[in-house]
Short mmCIF file of C-alpha atoms in Angstrom, two decimals:
data_model
loop_
_atom_site.label_atom_id
_atom_site.label_comp_id
_atom_site.label_asym_id
_atom_site.label_seq_id
_atom_site.Cartn_x
_atom_site.Cartn_y
_atom_site.Cartn_z
CA UNK N 1 91.03 -84.60 40.11
CA UNK N 2 91.13 -83.14 43.61
CA UNK N 3 90.53 -86.55 45.15
CA UNK N 4 93.23 -88.07 42.98
CA UNK N 5 95.69 -85.42 44.10
CA UNK N 6 94.73 -85.96 47.73
CA UNK N 7 95.16 -89.72 47.37
CA UNK N 8 98.57 -89.17 45.79
CA UNK N 9 99.71 -87.03 48.72
CA UNK N 10 98.48 -89.64 51.22
CA UNK N 11 100.28 -92.40 49.31
CA UNK N 12 103.43 -90.27 49.24
CA UNK N 13 103.24 -89.71 53.00
CA UNK N 14 102.71 -93.45 53.60
CA UNK N 15 105.58 -94.44 51.27
CA UNK N 16 107.98 -91.98 52.85
CA UNK N 17 106.90 -93.08 56.31
CA UNK N 18 107.46 -96.74 55.44
CA UNK N 19 110.85 -95.98 53.87
CA UNK N 20 112.04 -94.04 56.85
CA UNK N 21 110.70 -96.59 59.34
CA UNK N 22 112.38 -99.44 57.49
CA UNK N 23 115.60 -97.49 57.14
CA UNK N 24 115.55 -97.07 60.91
CA UNK N 25 116.47 -93.40 60.81
CA UNK N 26 115.76 -91.35 63.91
CA UNK N 27 114.46 -93.38 66.80
CA UNK N 28 116.39 -94.35 69.87
CA UNK N 29 120.17 -94.53 70.24
CA UNK N 30 121.74 -97.89 69.42
CA UNK N 31 123.68 -98.18 72.68
CA UNK N 32 120.56 -98.83 74.77
CA UNK N 33 119.60 -102.33 75.92
CA UNK N 34 116.62 -103.49 77.98
CA UNK N 35 116.44 -106.40 80.35
CA UNK N 36 117.25 -107.72 83.85
CA UNK N 37 120.45 -108.09 85.85
CA UNK N 38 120.79 -111.71 86.94
CA UNK N 39 124.05 -111.73 88.87
CA UNK N 40 126.76 -109.28 89.95
CA UNK N 41 130.26 -110.78 90.03
CA UNK N 42 133.01 -109.69 92.45
CA UNK N 43 135.24 -108.63 89.52
CA UNK N 44 132.84 -105.73 88.76
CA UNK N 45 131.08 -107.53 85.90
CA UNK N 46 127.45 -108.63 85.70
CA UNK N 47 125.30 -111.20 83.91
CA UNK N 48 122.50 -109.45 82.07
CA UNK N 49 119.46 -111.08 80.47
CA UNK N 50 118.30 -109.19 77.39
CA UNK N 51 114.60 -108.51 77.05
CA UNK N 52 112.61 -110.34 74.31
CA UNK N 53 115.50 -112.52 73.02
CA UNK N 54 116.36 -113.82 76.51
CA UNK N 55 120.04 -113.83 75.55
CA UNK N 56 122.40 -113.71 78.54
CA UNK N 57 125.44 -111.47 78.20
CA UNK N 58 128.29 -110.38 80.41
CA UNK N 59 128.64 -106.65 81.01
CA UNK N 60 131.47 -104.69 82.58
CA UNK N 61 130.39 -102.14 85.16
CA UNK N 62 132.03 -98.73 85.06
CA UNK N 63 133.87 -97.71 88.21
CA UNK N 64 131.30 -95.20 89.43
CA UNK N 65 128.49 -97.81 89.51
CA UNK N 66 128.17 -99.45 92.92
CA UNK N 67 127.00 -103.10 92.80
CA UNK N 68 124.55 -102.52 95.68
CA UNK N 69 122.80 -99.78 93.68
CA UNK N 70 121.88 -102.13 90.84
CA UNK N 71 118.19 -103.11 90.89
CA UNK N 72 118.07 -106.91 90.58
CA UNK N 73 114.42 -107.76 90.09
CA UNK N 74 113.29 -104.91 87.87
CA UNK N 75 113.39 -104.24 84.18
CA UNK N 76 116.14 -101.76 83.48
CA UNK N 77 117.43 -99.69 80.61
CA UNK N 78 121.20 -99.90 80.28
CA UNK N 79 123.25 -97.29 78.42
CA UNK N 80 126.51 -98.74 77.12
CA UNK N 81 129.65 -96.70 76.62
CA UNK N 82 130.63 -95.95 73.04
CA UNK N 83 134.07 -95.44 71.52
CA UNK N 84 133.66 -93.71 68.17
CA UNK N 85 131.17 -95.88 66.24
CA UNK N 86 131.85 -98.95 68.39
CA UNK N 87 129.49 -99.87 71.22
CA UNK N 88 131.46 -101.41 74.11
CA UNK N 89 130.10 -103.83 76.73
CA UNK N 90 130.83 -101.38 79.53
CA UNK N 91 127.80 -100.05 81.38
CA UNK N 92 127.64 -96.27 81.51
CA UNK N 93 124.25 -95.79 83.17
CA UNK N 94 121.42 -97.93 84.54
CA UNK N 95 117.85 -96.59 84.76
CA UNK N 96 114.74 -98.33 86.01
CA UNK N 97 112.52 -98.64 82.96
CA UNK N 98 109.10 -98.33 84.61
CA UNK N 99 109.16 -95.80 87.43
CA UNK N 100 106.84 -96.19 90.42
CA UNK N 101 103.82 -93.95 90.10
CA UNK N 102 102.71 -92.56 93.46
CA UNK N 103 99.73 -90.16 93.50
CA UNK N 104 102.02 -87.09 93.50
CA UNK N 105 103.64 -88.13 90.21
CA UNK N 106 100.26 -88.98 88.66
CA UNK N 107 98.99 -85.49 89.58
CA UNK N 108 102.15 -83.88 88.17
CA UNK N 109 101.67 -85.75 84.87
CA UNK N 110 97.99 -84.75 84.69
CA UNK N 111 98.74 -81.06 85.33
CA UNK N 112 101.53 -80.88 82.75
CA UNK N 113 99.35 -82.84 80.32
CA UNK N 114 96.42 -80.46 80.73
CA UNK N 115 98.42 -77.27 80.15
CA UNK N 116 100.51 -78.89 77.39
CA UNK N 117 97.26 -79.89 75.66
CA UNK N 118 95.84 -76.39 76.05
CA UNK N 119 98.92 -74.92 74.42
CA UNK N 120 98.89 -77.48 71.64
CA UNK N 121 95.23 -76.88 70.81
CA UNK N 122 95.82 -73.12 70.77
CA UNK N 123 99.13 -72.64 68.92
CA UNK N 124 99.37 -76.00 67.15
CA UNK N 125 102.50 -77.22 68.91
CA UNK N 126 104.07 -77.18 72.30
CA UNK N 127 103.73 -79.34 75.31
CA UNK N 128 106.40 -81.70 73.97
CA UNK N 129 109.24 -79.35 74.84
CA UNK N 130 108.18 -79.31 78.49
CA UNK N 131 106.77 -82.83 78.85
CA UNK N 132 110.02 -84.67 78.11
CA UNK N 133 112.14 -82.73 80.66
CA UNK N 134 109.29 -82.91 83.19
CA UNK N 135 109.08 -86.68 82.86
CA UNK N 136 112.85 -86.95 83.16
CA UNK N 137 112.77 -84.91 86.36
CA UNK N 138 110.27 -87.46 87.72
CA UNK N 139 112.92 -90.15 87.14
CA UNK N 140 111.86 -91.49 83.74
CA UNK N 141 114.87 -92.50 81.56
CA UNK N 142 115.40 -90.02 78.70
CA UNK N 143 114.63 -92.45 75.86
CA UNK N 144 111.43 -93.68 77.55
CA UNK N 145 110.36 -90.06 78.20
CA UNK N 146 110.81 -89.14 74.53
CA UNK N 147 109.05 -92.30 73.34
CA UNK N 148 106.07 -92.03 75.72
CA UNK N 149 105.69 -88.35 74.96
CA UNK N 150 105.75 -88.98 71.20
CA UNK N 151 103.06 -91.64 71.59
CA UNK N 152 100.82 -89.17 73.42
CA UNK N 153 101.50 -86.42 70.87
CA UNK N 154 99.87 -87.94 67.80
CA UNK N 155 96.45 -88.89 69.26
CA UNK N 156 96.33 -85.47 70.95
CA UNK N 157 97.19 -83.76 67.66
CA UNK N 158 94.57 -85.89 65.91
CA UNK N 159 91.81 -84.82 68.32
CA UNK N 160 92.96 -81.18 68.13
CA UNK N 161 93.17 -81.25 64.32
CA UNK N 162 89.68 -82.80 64.08
CA UNK N 163 88.19 -80.12 66.34
CA UNK N 164 89.84 -77.29 64.46
CA UNK N 165 88.87 -78.82 61.11
CA UNK N 166 85.28 -78.78 62.38
CA UNK N 167 85.66 -75.08 63.21
CA UNK N 168 86.77 -74.53 59.59
CA UNK N 169 90.36 -73.69 60.57
CA UNK N 170 92.57 -76.67 59.63
CA UNK N 171 93.64 -77.10 56.01
CA UNK N 172 94.12 -80.86 55.83
CA UNK N 173 95.52 -80.78 52.29
CA UNK N 174 98.14 -78.18 53.21
CA UNK N 175 98.96 -80.18 56.36
CA UNK N 176 99.55 -83.38 54.37
CA UNK N 177 101.73 -81.61 51.79
CA UNK N 178 103.76 -80.07 54.60
CA UNK N 179 104.01 -83.37 56.48
CA UNK N 180 105.31 -85.19 53.39
CA UNK N 181 108.13 -82.66 52.96
CA UNK N 182 108.72 -82.51 56.72
CA UNK N 183 109.50 -86.24 56.74
CA UNK N 184 112.22 -85.58 54.15
CA UNK N 185 113.43 -82.73 56.38
CA UNK N 186 113.66 -85.07 59.36
CA UNK N 187 115.96 -87.36 57.39
CA UNK N 188 118.22 -84.44 56.46
CA UNK N 189 118.19 -83.27 60.10
CA UNK N 190 119.22 -86.74 61.28
CA UNK N 191 122.11 -86.87 58.79
CA UNK N 192 123.38 -83.47 60.00
CA UNK N 193 123.12 -84.69 63.60
CA UNK N 194 125.07 -87.85 62.75
CA UNK N 195 127.78 -85.82 61.00
CA UNK N 196 128.17 -83.56 64.03
CA UNK N 197 128.14 -86.51 66.42
CA UNK N 198 130.87 -88.26 64.40
CA UNK N 199 133.08 -85.18 64.28
CA UNK N 200 132.53 -83.46 67.61
CA UNK N 201 131.01 -86.19 69.82
CA UNK N 202 128.11 -85.94 72.21
CA UNK N 203 129.07 -82.57 73.70
CA UNK N 204 129.40 -81.05 70.22
CA UNK N 205 126.01 -82.43 69.25
CA UNK N 206 124.41 -81.04 72.42
CA UNK N 207 126.00 -77.65 71.80
CA UNK N 208 124.79 -77.62 68.18
CA UNK N 209 121.23 -78.51 69.23
CA UNK N 210 121.19 -75.83 71.95
CA UNK N 211 122.67 -73.13 69.72
CA UNK N 212 120.15 -73.90 66.94
CA UNK N 213 117.38 -73.87 69.50
CA UNK N 214 118.37 -70.50 70.97
CA UNK N 215 119.13 -68.76 67.65
CA UNK N 216 115.95 -69.91 65.90
CA UNK N 217 113.70 -69.32 68.89
CA UNK N 218 115.07 -65.85 69.64
CA UNK N 219 114.99 -64.67 66.01
CA UNK N 220 111.60 -66.14 65.05
CA UNK N 221 110.07 -65.60 68.51
CA UNK N 222 111.04 -61.92 68.57
CA UNK N 223 109.59 -61.39 65.09
CA UNK N 224 106.32 -63.16 65.95
CA UNK N 225 106.08 -61.14 69.16
CA UNK N 226 106.83 -57.85 67.38
CA UNK N 227 104.24 -58.63 64.71
CA UNK N 228 101.61 -59.49 67.35
CA UNK N 229 102.18 -56.24 69.25
CA UNK N 230 102.06 -54.20 66.05
CA UNK N 231 98.69 -55.75 65.23
CA UNK N 232 97.39 -55.26 68.76
CA UNK N 233 98.48 -51.63 68.84
CA UNK N 234 97.09 -50.84 65.40
CA UNK N 235 93.87 -52.71 66.18
CA UNK N 236 93.97 -54.07 62.63
CA UNK N 237 93.41 -57.57 61.37
CA UNK N 238 96.52 -59.44 60.30
CA UNK N 239 97.72 -58.82 56.76
CA UNK N 240 99.46 -61.29 54.52
CA UNK N 241 103.21 -60.55 54.39
CA UNK N 242 104.77 -59.03 51.28
CA UNK N 243 106.96 -62.11 50.93
CA UNK N 244 103.96 -64.47 50.92
CA UNK N 245 102.08 -62.26 48.42
CA UNK N 246 105.11 -62.15 46.12
CA UNK N 247 105.55 -65.93 46.29
CA UNK N 248 101.86 -66.55 45.62
CA UNK N 249 102.15 -64.47 42.41
CA UNK N 250 104.97 -66.59 41.00
CA UNK N 251 103.43 -69.12 38.61
CA UNK N 252 105.75 -72.08 38.97
CA UNK N 253 103.82 -75.29 38.19
CA UNK N 254 102.42 -77.26 39.87
CA UNK N 255 100.34 -74.54 41.50
CA UNK N 256 98.16 -75.93 44.31
CA UNK N 257 95.00 -74.36 45.69
CA UNK N 258 94.45 -74.78 49.42
CA UNK N 259 90.77 -74.09 49.94
CA UNK N 260 90.58 -73.74 53.72
CA UNK N 261 93.64 -71.49 53.88
CA UNK N 262 92.40 -69.57 50.82
CA UNK N 263 95.82 -69.72 49.18
CA UNK N 264 97.08 -70.72 45.74
CA UNK N 265 100.83 -71.23 45.76
CA UNK N 266 103.46 -73.25 43.94
CA UNK N 267 104.39 -76.52 45.60
CA UNK N 268 108.05 -75.42 45.26
CA UNK N 269 107.46 -72.85 48.00
CA UNK N 270 105.61 -75.13 50.42
CA UNK N 271 108.37 -77.79 50.23
CA UNK N 272 111.18 -75.68 51.81
CA UNK N 273 108.91 -74.69 54.73
CA UNK N 274 107.97 -78.35 55.26
CA UNK N 275 111.59 -79.50 55.01
CA UNK N 276 112.67 -76.81 57.52
CA UNK N 277 109.90 -77.93 59.89
CA UNK N 278 111.14 -81.52 59.68
CA UNK N 279 114.77 -80.52 60.12
CA UNK N 280 113.89 -78.58 63.23
CA UNK N 281 111.76 -81.44 64.51
CA UNK N 282 114.76 -83.77 64.11
CA UNK N 283 117.07 -81.27 65.81
CA UNK N 284 115.09 -79.79 68.69
CA UNK N 285 111.96 -82.00 68.68
CA UNK N 286 109.57 -79.06 68.22
CA UNK N 287 109.03 -78.55 64.48
CA UNK N 288 106.01 -76.32 65.09
CA UNK N 289 108.22 -73.44 66.16
CA UNK N 290 109.29 -73.08 62.54
CA UNK N 291 106.23 -74.69 60.89
CA UNK N 292 103.65 -72.22 62.20
CA UNK N 293 105.65 -69.02 61.52
CA UNK N 294 106.63 -70.49 58.12
CA UNK N 295 102.99 -71.07 57.22
CA UNK N 296 102.10 -67.53 58.32
CA UNK N 297 104.95 -65.45 56.93
CA UNK N 298 106.15 -67.49 53.91
CA UNK N 299 103.03 -69.29 52.70
CA UNK N 300 100.58 -66.56 53.73
CA UNK N 301 98.12 -68.43 55.99
CA UNK N 302 96.45 -66.68 58.91
CA UNK N 303 97.70 -67.54 62.43
CA UNK N 304 94.46 -69.43 63.11
CA UNK N 305 94.77 -71.58 59.96
CA UNK N 306 98.53 -72.05 60.43
CA UNK N 307 98.27 -73.26 64.02
CA UNK N 308 95.38 -75.58 63.12
CA UNK N 309 97.23 -76.98 60.11
CA UNK N 310 100.31 -77.58 62.25
CA UNK N 311 98.22 -80.09 64.23
CA UNK N 312 97.73 -82.14 61.04
CA UNK N 313 101.51 -82.12 60.52
CA UNK N 314 102.08 -83.03 64.19
CA UNK N 315 99.70 -85.98 63.84
CA UNK N 316 101.53 -87.47 60.83
CA UNK N 317 104.99 -86.84 62.29
CA UNK N 318 104.00 -88.05 65.76
CA UNK N 319 102.50 -91.26 64.37
CA UNK N 320 105.66 -91.94 62.40
CA UNK N 321 107.85 -91.24 65.43
CA UNK N 322 105.73 -93.41 67.72
CA UNK N 323 105.98 -96.39 65.38
CA UNK N 324 109.76 -95.98 65.39
CA UNK N 325 110.08 -95.78 69.16
CA UNK N 326 107.54 -98.60 69.52
CA UNK N 327 109.68 -100.82 67.27
CA UNK N 328 112.40 -100.52 69.91
CA UNK N 329 109.90 -101.19 72.69
CA UNK N 330 110.56 -98.02 74.65
CA UNK N 331 107.05 -96.60 75.10
CA UNK N 332 105.76 -96.64 78.69
CA UNK N 333 102.06 -96.70 77.88
CA UNK N 334 101.12 -95.83 81.49
CA UNK N 335 102.80 -92.44 81.16
CA UNK N 336 101.34 -91.91 77.67
CA UNK N 337 97.79 -92.56 78.84
CA UNK N 338 98.08 -90.54 82.04
CA UNK N 339 99.21 -87.48 80.11
CA UNK N 340 96.57 -88.18 77.47
CA UNK N 341 93.81 -88.29 80.12
CA UNK N 342 94.30 -84.57 80.78
CA UNK N 343 95.76 -83.39 77.49
CA UNK N 344 92.71 -84.55 75.49
CA UNK N 345 90.63 -82.15 77.59
CA UNK N 346 93.31 -79.43 77.30
CA UNK N 347 93.67 -79.71 73.53
CA UNK N 348 89.91 -79.33 73.00
CA UNK N 349 89.76 -76.35 75.34
CA UNK N 350 92.69 -74.75 73.49
CA UNK N 351 91.06 -75.46 70.13
CA UNK N 352 87.75 -73.88 71.06
CA UNK N 353 89.64 -71.01 72.69
CA UNK N 354 90.89 -69.99 69.23
CA UNK N 355 87.30 -69.29 68.15
CA UNK N 356 87.04 -66.54 70.79
CA UNK N 357 90.30 -64.66 70.26
CA UNK N 358 91.74 -62.36 67.59
CA UNK N 359 94.51 -63.65 65.33
CA UNK N 360 97.27 -61.72 67.13
CA UNK N 361 96.55 -63.52 70.43
CA UNK N 362 97.87 -66.76 68.97
CA UNK N 363 101.02 -64.92 67.89
CA UNK N 364 101.48 -63.39 71.37
CA UNK N 365 101.30 -66.80 73.05
CA UNK N 366 103.58 -68.37 70.46
CA UNK N 367 106.19 -65.57 70.67
CA UNK N 368 106.15 -65.54 74.48
CA UNK N 369 106.57 -69.31 74.72
CA UNK N 370 109.40 -69.34 72.17
CA UNK N 371 111.34 -66.61 73.97
CA UNK N 372 110.97 -68.14 77.45
CA UNK N 373 111.89 -71.61 76.16
CA UNK N 374 115.02 -70.17 74.54
CA UNK N 375 116.18 -69.05 78.02
CA UNK N 376 115.75 -72.62 79.21
CA UNK N 377 117.94 -74.01 76.46
CA UNK N 378 120.41 -71.14 76.67
CA UNK N 379 121.07 -72.03 80.32
CA UNK N 380 122.41 -75.39 79.17
CA UNK N 381 125.05 -73.90 76.86
CA UNK N 382 127.75 -73.12 79.52
CA UNK N 383 127.83 -76.80 80.57
CA UNK N 384 128.20 -77.98 76.97
CA UNK N 385 130.97 -75.41 76.34
CA UNK N 386 132.76 -76.76 79.43
CA UNK N 387 132.34 -80.35 78.12
CA UNK N 388 134.06 -79.31 74.90
CA UNK N 389 136.87 -77.63 76.86
CA UNK N 390 135.93 -74.22 75.47
CA UNK N 391 135.55 -72.78 78.96
CA UNK N 392 136.65 -73.79 82.49
CA UNK N 393 134.52 -76.54 84.10
CA UNK N 394 131.48 -75.42 86.08
CA UNK N 395 131.43 -75.82 89.85
CA UNK N 396 128.67 -78.21 91.06
CA UNK N 397 126.76 -75.23 92.51
CA UNK N 398 126.86 -73.28 89.23
CA UNK N 399 125.87 -76.38 87.26
CA UNK N 400 122.92 -76.96 89.60
CA UNK N 401 121.90 -73.30 89.25
CA UNK N 402 121.94 -73.49 85.43
CA UNK N 403 119.91 -76.73 85.57
CA UNK N 404 117.36 -75.08 87.86
CA UNK N 405 117.10 -72.03 85.54
CA UNK N 406 116.61 -74.36 82.58
CA UNK N 407 113.83 -76.37 84.22
CA UNK N 408 111.97 -73.48 85.81
CA UNK N 409 112.05 -71.46 82.58
CA UNK N 410 110.12 -74.33 80.97
CA UNK N 411 107.62 -74.33 83.82
CA UNK N 412 107.33 -70.54 83.45
CA UNK N 413 106.71 -70.87 79.70
CA UNK N 414 103.95 -73.37 80.29
CA UNK N 415 102.46 -71.36 83.16
CA UNK N 416 102.54 -68.08 81.23
CA UNK N 417 100.92 -69.70 78.20
CA UNK N 418 98.24 -71.32 80.35
CA UNK N 419 97.38 -68.00 81.99
CA UNK N 420 97.35 -65.96 78.74
CA UNK N 421 95.19 -68.52 76.92
CA UNK N 422 92.72 -68.96 79.81
CA UNK N 423 92.37 -65.21 80.35
CA UNK N 424 91.86 -64.49 76.63
CA UNK N 425 89.35 -67.32 76.36
CA UNK N 426 87.31 -66.30 79.40
CA UNK N 427 87.26 -62.67 78.22
CA UNK N 428 86.15 -63.78 74.74
CA UNK N 429 83.42 -66.02 76.15
CA UNK N 430 82.05 -63.34 78.45
CA UNK N 431 82.04 -60.84 75.59
CA UNK N 432 80.29 -63.31 73.27
CA UNK N 433 77.70 -64.04 75.95
CA UNK N 434 77.10 -60.34 76.52
CA UNK N 435 76.60 -59.88 72.77
CA UNK N 436 74.18 -62.81 72.80
CA UNK N 437 76.19 -64.95 70.37
CA UNK F 1 73.09 -71.88 63.47
CA UNK F 2 72.61 -75.54 64.28
CA UNK F 3 70.16 -76.37 67.06
CA UNK F 4 72.02 -76.97 70.32
CA UNK F 5 72.09 -80.53 71.58
CA UNK F 6 69.80 -81.13 74.53
CA UNK F 7 71.45 -81.27 77.94
CA UNK F 8 69.98 -84.70 78.56
CA UNK F 9 71.50 -86.21 75.41
CA UNK F 10 74.84 -84.62 76.27
CA UNK F 11 74.71 -85.95 79.81
CA UNK F 12 73.96 -89.49 78.57
CA UNK F 13 76.81 -89.33 76.05
CA UNK F 14 79.20 -87.97 78.68
CA UNK F 15 78.23 -90.76 81.06
CA UNK F 16 78.54 -93.53 78.46
CA UNK F 17 81.92 -92.37 77.13
CA UNK F 18 83.10 -91.56 80.66
CA UNK F 19 82.21 -95.06 81.86
CA UNK F 20 83.86 -96.61 78.78
CA UNK F 21 86.99 -94.54 79.27
CA UNK F 22 87.07 -95.36 82.99
CA UNK F 23 86.71 -99.07 82.21
CA UNK F 24 89.57 -98.93 79.70
CA UNK F 25 91.83 -97.15 82.21
CA UNK F 26 90.85 -99.66 84.91
CA UNK F 27 91.52 -102.64 82.63
CA UNK F 28 94.92 -101.28 81.64
CA UNK F 29 96.12 -100.37 85.11
CA UNK F 30 94.81 -103.57 86.72
CA UNK F 31 96.85 -105.62 84.23
CA UNK F 32 99.84 -103.32 84.31
CA UNK F 33 102.49 -106.06 84.54
CA UNK F 34 101.25 -107.85 81.43
CA UNK F 35 100.78 -104.53 79.63
CA UNK F 36 104.24 -103.12 80.36
CA UNK F 37 105.89 -106.41 79.35
CA UNK F 38 103.93 -106.99 76.13
CA UNK F 39 103.91 -103.36 75.00
CA UNK F 40 107.69 -103.02 75.22
CA UNK F 41 108.69 -106.17 73.35
CA UNK F 42 109.53 -104.14 70.27
CA UNK F 43 109.13 -105.14 66.62
CA UNK F 44 105.53 -105.69 65.53
CA UNK F 45 104.42 -105.22 69.14
CA UNK F 46 104.56 -101.49 68.35
CA UNK F 47 100.92 -101.89 67.25
CA UNK F 48 99.97 -102.33 70.93
CA UNK F 49 101.01 -98.89 72.24
CA UNK F 50 100.10 -97.07 69.02
CA UNK F 51 96.71 -98.83 68.77
CA UNK F 52 95.96 -98.30 72.46
CA UNK F 53 96.81 -94.60 72.24
CA UNK F 54 94.43 -94.29 69.27
CA UNK F 55 91.61 -96.21 70.99
CA UNK F 56 91.92 -94.15 74.18
CA UNK F 57 91.99 -90.93 72.19
CA UNK F 58 88.69 -91.81 70.46
CA UNK F 59 86.89 -92.87 73.64
CA UNK F 60 88.40 -90.41 76.11
CA UNK F 61 88.39 -87.64 73.48
CA UNK F 62 84.64 -88.13 72.93
CA UNK F 63 84.10 -88.08 76.70
CA UNK F 64 86.12 -84.85 77.02
CA UNK F 65 84.24 -83.21 74.14
CA UNK F 66 80.82 -84.03 75.58
CA UNK F 67 81.94 -83.14 79.09
CA UNK F 68 83.08 -79.66 78.01
CA UNK F 69 79.83 -79.12 76.07
CA UNK F 70 77.85 -80.22 79.14
CA UNK F 71 79.70 -77.62 81.20
CA UNK F 72 78.59 -75.03 78.66
CA UNK F 73 82.10 -74.50 77.28
CA UNK F 74 81.45 -74.40 73.56
CA UNK F 75 83.08 -72.70 70.57
CA UNK F 76 81.89 -69.28 69.47
CA UNK F 77 78.81 -69.64 67.26
CA UNK F 78 78.20 -73.23 68.50
CA UNK F 79 79.87 -75.27 65.73
#
């Protein structure tokens, strides 16, 4: 019976994945084309050869693009201007698709990969929110950064989930149930995004994403942080929340028993948490910031089990996302594998670190990261408000300052998490060694 | 508690997976032009990046696991 149920969940996940992939939801924007510039004409137009199909098309160059700046012998990613739903043939932006990789950039990718992996192995998510902006600051086009990052996320999550399953922490069944509902959540999230994009344009969409990011991260992050400090101060082990206990008592069939998490709960209560995780993943690309707290405070899992189970969800979602971005041919496998080289070590270190720390330590790291990351996103809001005409335009100096705050807050989040995890792990190991464990 | 793996066995495993992983990275980066072209053709070619990421995660992941164990960094209780 158990196996049958498990098989059904896996089939459901596969079916949903296939449906979403075929429907083409999510994935890259439609106004991106890949290929080579063949010729620049004096009338500010260019002949462009599309990748794969080899079709040659004529493109109009926008006024701020200088013909001498266009790379002629390299594969480029061209962003076309849009007017409402219509994609025009006017070039808005040109980015080199495969950036050069000098040693300094390789080292930068390895360092970010290592700490991102450490964080992911420890709190179940993270890394993604800092990897994409980091790659973009190295000159990688946005869509390629998202795609390459996604493709590194699922194998990393798989290795992390396997390790934590071996330590008896990951509840694979709960993870698959959550992932199935999260995929539905992603679809809902995408529809909301489309609605906002249609009504308020790109600036409105950016503002919505940033506001959601800041509100959710500040509210949930503060609560997680408060809870962690309460536990640390009281020196007690974490208790299941009253909400989770009340929900577990409600007998609403089908009731599912999750052995590893030690929970029996109605599927009708796991679905909303999964859907919310997916919606957040579609909106701010880090579903774990709602998935892990949801598993802890609504479902009633411990922080260790919740963060481990999140890795199972991240694997399924990341695999689905990678297939989508791969269908559009936007994954730069060099970047994926360079990050993976370090993050596979980081994720295993983070995973084994959880065996040495108390439950509240995971909450402290999670809360701290969420709050610092919210500063990063909050610093982007003034620019979006100016784009919408809701405040006077920013001077170039102010805009640069906000950008710097945004980027360095991400670096600070990653750095702080790396230090807290390493210190807690080393302390735990020394203590265990002293006790002769 | 399970008996701990001998250092020698761990070292051999680390070396084998390390060499395999190194070879895979070398092969990929020495054919980088072919790789970047083929892997970004879209459509069914998505199996290339996804499959490669999976293969590297198995090989390099096994190397990393053995390497950490060889350094004496192991989970509490030695799972």
